[in-house]
GROMACS .gro file of C-alpha atoms in nm:
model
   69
    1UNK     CA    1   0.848  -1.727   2.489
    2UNK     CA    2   0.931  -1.670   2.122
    3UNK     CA    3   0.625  -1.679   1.992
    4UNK     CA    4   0.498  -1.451   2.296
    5UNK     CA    5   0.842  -1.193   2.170
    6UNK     CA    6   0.729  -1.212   1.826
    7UNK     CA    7   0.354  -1.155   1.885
    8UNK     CA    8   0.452  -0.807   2.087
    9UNK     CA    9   0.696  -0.706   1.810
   10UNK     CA   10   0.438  -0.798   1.518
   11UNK     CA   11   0.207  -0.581   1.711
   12UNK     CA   12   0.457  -0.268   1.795
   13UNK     CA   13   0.543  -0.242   1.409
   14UNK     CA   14   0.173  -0.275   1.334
   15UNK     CA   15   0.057  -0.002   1.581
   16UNK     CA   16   0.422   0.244   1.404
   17UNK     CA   17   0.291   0.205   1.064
   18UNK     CA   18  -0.100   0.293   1.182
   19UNK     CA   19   0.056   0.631   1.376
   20UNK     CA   20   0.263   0.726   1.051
   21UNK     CA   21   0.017   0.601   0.800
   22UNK     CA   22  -0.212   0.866   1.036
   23UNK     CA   23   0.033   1.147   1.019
   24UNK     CA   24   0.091   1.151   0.666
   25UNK     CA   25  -0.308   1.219   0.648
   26UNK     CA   26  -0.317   1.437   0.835
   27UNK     CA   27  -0.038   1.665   0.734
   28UNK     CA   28  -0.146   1.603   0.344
   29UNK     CA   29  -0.508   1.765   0.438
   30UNK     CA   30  -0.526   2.163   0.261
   31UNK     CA   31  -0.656   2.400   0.474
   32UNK     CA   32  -0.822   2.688   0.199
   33UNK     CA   33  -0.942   3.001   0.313
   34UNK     CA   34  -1.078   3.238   0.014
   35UNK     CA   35  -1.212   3.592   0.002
   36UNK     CA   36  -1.424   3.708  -0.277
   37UNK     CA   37  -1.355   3.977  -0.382
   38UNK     CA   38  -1.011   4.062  -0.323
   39UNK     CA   39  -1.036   4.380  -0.287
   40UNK     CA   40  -1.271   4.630  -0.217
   41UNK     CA   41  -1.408   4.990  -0.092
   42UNK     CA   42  -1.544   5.028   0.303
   43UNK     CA   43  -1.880   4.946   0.332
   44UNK     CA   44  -1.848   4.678   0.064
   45UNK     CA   45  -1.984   4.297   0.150
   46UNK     CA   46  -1.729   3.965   0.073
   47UNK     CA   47  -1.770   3.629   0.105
   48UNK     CA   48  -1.557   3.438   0.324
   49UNK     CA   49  -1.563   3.055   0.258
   50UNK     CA   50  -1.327   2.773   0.388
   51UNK     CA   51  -1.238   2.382   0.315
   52UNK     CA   52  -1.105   2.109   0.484
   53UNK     CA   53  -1.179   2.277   0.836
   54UNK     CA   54  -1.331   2.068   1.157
   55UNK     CA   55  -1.680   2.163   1.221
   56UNK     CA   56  -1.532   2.349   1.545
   57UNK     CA   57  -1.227   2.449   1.403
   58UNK     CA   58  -1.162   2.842   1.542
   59UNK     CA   59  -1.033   3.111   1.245
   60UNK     CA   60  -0.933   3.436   1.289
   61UNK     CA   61  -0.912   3.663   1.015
   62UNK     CA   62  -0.769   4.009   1.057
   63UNK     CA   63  -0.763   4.302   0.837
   64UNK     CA   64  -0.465   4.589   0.809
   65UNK     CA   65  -0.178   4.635   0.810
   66UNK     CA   66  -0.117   4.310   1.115
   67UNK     CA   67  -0.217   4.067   0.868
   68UNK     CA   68   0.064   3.878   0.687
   69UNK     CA   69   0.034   3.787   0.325
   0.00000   0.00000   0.00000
């Protein structure tokens, strides 16, 4: 019975550190958006390129006056 209790705990404090090991990956990953040029007149082409996105991952990207900087 001990053995069994320390077999279940071994494994609960294994399966804790994978999850946070996991979350601290996650949440160090830099999502980079970056718009060449800056600024521009109508009409004018950029170039949009981002990093550290999914293959699938969905952006938006707004222009005036709605878009936060």
């Amino acid at each position: 019975m001990r053995q069994k209790n320390l077999h279940i705990k071994t494994t609960m404090a294994f399966l804790m550190i994978a999850m946070l090991s996991a979350t601290v990956l996650m949440g160090s990953a830099a999502l980079e958006i970056s718009v060449n040029p800056t600024s521009g007149m109508p009409d004018d082409s950029i170039e949009v390129t981002g990093t550290d996105f999914a293959a699938s991952s969905p952006v938006g990207i707004g222009i005036g006056v709605e878009v936060n900087t």
